[in-house]
PDB file of C-alpha atoms in Angstrom:
ATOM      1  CA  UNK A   1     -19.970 -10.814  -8.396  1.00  0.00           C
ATOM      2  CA  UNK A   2     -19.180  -7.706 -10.975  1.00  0.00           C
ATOM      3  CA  UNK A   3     -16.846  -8.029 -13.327  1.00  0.00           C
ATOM      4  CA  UNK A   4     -15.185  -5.158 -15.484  1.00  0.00           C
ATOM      5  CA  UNK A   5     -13.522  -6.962 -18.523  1.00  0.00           C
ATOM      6  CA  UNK A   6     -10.891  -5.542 -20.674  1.00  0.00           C
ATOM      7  CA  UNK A   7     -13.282  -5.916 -23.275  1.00  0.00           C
ATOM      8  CA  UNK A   8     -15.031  -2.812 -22.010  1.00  0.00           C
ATOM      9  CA  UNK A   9     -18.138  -4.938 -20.858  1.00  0.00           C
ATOM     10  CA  UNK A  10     -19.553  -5.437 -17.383  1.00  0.00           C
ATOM     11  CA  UNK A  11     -20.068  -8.596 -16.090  1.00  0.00           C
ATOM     12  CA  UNK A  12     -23.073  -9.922 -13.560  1.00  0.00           C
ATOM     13  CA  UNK A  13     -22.723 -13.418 -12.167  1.00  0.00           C
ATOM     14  CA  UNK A  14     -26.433 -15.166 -11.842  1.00  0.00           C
ATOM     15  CA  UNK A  15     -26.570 -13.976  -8.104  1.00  0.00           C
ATOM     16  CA  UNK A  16     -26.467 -10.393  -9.002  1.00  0.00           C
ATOM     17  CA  UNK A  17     -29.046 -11.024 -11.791  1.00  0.00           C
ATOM     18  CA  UNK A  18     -31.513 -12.707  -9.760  1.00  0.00           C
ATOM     19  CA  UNK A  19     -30.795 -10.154  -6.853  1.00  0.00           C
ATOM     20  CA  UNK A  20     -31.205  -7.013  -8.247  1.00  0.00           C
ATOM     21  CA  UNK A  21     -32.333  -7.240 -12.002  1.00  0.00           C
ATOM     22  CA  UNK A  22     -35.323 -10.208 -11.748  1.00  0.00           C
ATOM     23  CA  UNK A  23     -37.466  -7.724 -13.226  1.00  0.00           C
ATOM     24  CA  UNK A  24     -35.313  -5.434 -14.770  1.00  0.00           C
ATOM     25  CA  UNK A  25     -33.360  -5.341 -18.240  1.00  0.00           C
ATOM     26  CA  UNK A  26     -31.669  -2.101 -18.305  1.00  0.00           C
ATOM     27  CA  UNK A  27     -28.702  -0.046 -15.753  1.00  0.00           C
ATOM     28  CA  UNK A  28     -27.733   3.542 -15.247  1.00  0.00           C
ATOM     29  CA  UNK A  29     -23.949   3.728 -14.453  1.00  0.00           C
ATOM     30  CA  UNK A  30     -22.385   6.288 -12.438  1.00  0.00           C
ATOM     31  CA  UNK A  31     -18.821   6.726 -11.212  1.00  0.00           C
ATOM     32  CA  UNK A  32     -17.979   8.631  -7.816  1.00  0.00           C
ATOM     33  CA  UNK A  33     -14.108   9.693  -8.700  1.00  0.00           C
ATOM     34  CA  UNK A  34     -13.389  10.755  -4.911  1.00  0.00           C
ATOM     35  CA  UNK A  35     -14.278   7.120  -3.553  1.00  0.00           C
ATOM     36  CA  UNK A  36     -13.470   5.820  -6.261  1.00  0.00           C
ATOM     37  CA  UNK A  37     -16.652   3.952  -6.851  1.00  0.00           C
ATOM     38  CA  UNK A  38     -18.751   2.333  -9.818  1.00  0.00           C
ATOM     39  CA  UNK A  39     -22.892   2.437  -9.504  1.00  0.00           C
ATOM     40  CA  UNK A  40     -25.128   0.745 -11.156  1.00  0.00           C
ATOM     41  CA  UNK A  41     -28.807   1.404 -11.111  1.00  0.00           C
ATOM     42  CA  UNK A  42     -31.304  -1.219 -12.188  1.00  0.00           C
ATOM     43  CA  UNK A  43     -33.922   0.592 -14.090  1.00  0.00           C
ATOM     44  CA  UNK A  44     -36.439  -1.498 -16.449  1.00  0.00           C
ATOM     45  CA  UNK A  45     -34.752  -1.208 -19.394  1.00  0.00           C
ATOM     46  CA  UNK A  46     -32.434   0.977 -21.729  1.00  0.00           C
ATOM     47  CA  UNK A  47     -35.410   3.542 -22.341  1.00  0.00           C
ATOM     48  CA  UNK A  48     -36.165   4.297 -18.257  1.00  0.00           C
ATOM     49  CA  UNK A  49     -33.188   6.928 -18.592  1.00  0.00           C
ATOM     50  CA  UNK A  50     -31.234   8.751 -21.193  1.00  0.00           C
ATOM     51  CA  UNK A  51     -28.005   6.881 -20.273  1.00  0.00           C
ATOM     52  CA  UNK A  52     -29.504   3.502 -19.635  1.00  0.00           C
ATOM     53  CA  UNK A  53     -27.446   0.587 -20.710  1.00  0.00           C
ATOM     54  CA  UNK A  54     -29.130  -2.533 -21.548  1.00  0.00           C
ATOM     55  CA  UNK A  55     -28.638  -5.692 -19.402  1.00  0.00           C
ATOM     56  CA  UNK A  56     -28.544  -8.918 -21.840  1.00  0.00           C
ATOM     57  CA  UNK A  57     -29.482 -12.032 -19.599  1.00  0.00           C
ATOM     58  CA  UNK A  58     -28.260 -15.830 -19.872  1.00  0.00           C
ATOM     59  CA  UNK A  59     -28.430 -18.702 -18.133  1.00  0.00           C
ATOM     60  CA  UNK A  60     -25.554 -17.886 -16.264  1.00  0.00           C
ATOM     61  CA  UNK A  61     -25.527 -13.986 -15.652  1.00  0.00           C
ATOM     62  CA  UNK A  62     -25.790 -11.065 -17.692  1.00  0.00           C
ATOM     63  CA  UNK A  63     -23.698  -8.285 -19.615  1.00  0.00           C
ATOM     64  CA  UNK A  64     -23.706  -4.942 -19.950  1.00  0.00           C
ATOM     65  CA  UNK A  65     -21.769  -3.684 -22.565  1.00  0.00           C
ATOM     66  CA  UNK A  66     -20.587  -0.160 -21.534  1.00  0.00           C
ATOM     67  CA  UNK A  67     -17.169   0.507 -22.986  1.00  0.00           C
ATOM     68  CA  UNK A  68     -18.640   3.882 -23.895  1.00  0.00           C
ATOM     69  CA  UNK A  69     -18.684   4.486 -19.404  1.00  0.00           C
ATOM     70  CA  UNK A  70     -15.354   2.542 -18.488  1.00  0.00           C
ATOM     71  CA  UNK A  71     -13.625   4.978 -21.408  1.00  0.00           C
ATOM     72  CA  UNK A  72     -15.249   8.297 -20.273  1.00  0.00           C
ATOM     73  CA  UNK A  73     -13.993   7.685 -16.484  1.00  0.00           C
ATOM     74  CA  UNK A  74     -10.362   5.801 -18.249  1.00  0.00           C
ATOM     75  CA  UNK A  75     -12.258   2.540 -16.086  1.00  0.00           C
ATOM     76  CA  UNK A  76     -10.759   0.141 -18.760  1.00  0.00           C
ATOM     77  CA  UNK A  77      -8.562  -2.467 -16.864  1.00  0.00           C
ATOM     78  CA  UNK A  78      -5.895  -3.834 -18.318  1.00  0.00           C
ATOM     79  CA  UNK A  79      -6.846  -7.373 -17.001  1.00  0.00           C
ATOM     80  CA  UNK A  80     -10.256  -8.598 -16.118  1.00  0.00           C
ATOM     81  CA  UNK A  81     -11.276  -7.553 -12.474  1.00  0.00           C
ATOM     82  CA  UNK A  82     -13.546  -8.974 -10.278  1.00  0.00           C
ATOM     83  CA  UNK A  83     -15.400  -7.132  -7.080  1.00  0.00           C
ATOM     84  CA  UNK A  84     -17.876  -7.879  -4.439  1.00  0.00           C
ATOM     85  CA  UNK A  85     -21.178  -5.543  -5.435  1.00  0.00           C
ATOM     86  CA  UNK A  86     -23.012  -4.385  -2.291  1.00  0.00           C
ATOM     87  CA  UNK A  87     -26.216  -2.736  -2.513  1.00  0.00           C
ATOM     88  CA  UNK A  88     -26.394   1.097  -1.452  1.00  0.00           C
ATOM     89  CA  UNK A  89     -30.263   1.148   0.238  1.00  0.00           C
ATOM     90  CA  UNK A  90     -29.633   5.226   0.367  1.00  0.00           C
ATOM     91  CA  UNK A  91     -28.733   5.382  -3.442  1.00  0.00           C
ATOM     92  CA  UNK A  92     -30.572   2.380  -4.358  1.00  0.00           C
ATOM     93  CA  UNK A  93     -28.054   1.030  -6.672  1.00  0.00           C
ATOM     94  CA  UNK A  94     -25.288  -1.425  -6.263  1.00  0.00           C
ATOM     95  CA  UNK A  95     -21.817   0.068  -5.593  1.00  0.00           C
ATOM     96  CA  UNK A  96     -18.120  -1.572  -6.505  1.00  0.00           C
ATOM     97  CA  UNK A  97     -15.330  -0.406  -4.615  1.00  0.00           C
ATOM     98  CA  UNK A  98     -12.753  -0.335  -7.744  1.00  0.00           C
ATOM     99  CA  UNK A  99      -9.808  -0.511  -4.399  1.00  0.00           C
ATOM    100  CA  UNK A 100     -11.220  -3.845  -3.620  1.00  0.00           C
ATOM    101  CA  UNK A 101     -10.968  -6.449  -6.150  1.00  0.00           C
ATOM    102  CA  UNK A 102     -11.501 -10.200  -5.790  1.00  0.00           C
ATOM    103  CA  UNK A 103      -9.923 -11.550  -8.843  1.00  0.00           C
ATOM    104  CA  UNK A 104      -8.563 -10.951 -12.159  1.00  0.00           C
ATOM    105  CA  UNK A 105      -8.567 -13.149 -15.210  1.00  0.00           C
ATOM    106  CA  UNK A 106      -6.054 -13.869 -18.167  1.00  0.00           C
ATOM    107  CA  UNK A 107      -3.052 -11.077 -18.808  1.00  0.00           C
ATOM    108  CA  UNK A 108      -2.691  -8.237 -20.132  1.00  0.00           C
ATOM    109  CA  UNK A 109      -1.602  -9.736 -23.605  1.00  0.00           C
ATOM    110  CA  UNK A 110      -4.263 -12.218 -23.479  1.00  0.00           C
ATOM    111  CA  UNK A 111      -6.484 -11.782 -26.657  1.00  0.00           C
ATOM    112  CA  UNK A 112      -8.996 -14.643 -25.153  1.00  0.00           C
ATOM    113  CA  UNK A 113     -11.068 -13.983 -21.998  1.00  0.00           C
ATOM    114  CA  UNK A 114     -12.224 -16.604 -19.849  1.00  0.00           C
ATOM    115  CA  UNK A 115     -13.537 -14.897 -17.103  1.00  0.00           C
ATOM    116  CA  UNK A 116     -16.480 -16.791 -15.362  1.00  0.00           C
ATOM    117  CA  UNK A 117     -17.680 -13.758 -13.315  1.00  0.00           C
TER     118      UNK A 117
END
């Protein structure tokens, strides 16, 4: 699961992690207005591309902090969202469908997240 926290970071459960960024530590986002879309790219880390993003690992998942990309697109939701990633073999990045979420977490006034991606 992806989650896009109010925050302005990105959430990736362990699944995600292990799936697509074993060997990588840094993502390229990119935002497709007329689908409506997020991408993320795994790249190898924050210096494989100008706009790279790096990925900080846990036990449990990862973050990518990129308020900087949720604010340029006005991405920022007011809750935390969470979607279903599928991976784009044409594009070879993972896509969200921001018209598809699974969940949300806390409220809009909340000032404490507990999101568990």
């Amino acid at each position: 699961m992806i989650s896009i926290r109010k925050s302005g970071s990105i959430g990736v459960n362990q699944a995600a992690i292990d799936d697509h960024f074993a060997e990588d530590d840094g993502a390229v986002m990119y935002y497709d207005e007329e689908t409506n879309r997020v991408g993320i790219e795994p790249v190898e880390d924050k210096d494989a591309d100008e706009g790279a993003y790096t990925v900080s690992k846990t036990d449990s998942g990862g973050t990518i902090a990129a308020q900087a990309f949720l604010e340029r697109y006005d991405l920022l939701p007011d809750v935390t969202t969470q979607y279903s990633p599928e991976w784009d073999d044409e594009q070879d990045l993972i896509t969200v469908d921001l018209d598809s979420p699974q969940k949300t977490y806390g409220s809009e006034s909340d000032d404490d997240e507990t999101d568990s991606e």
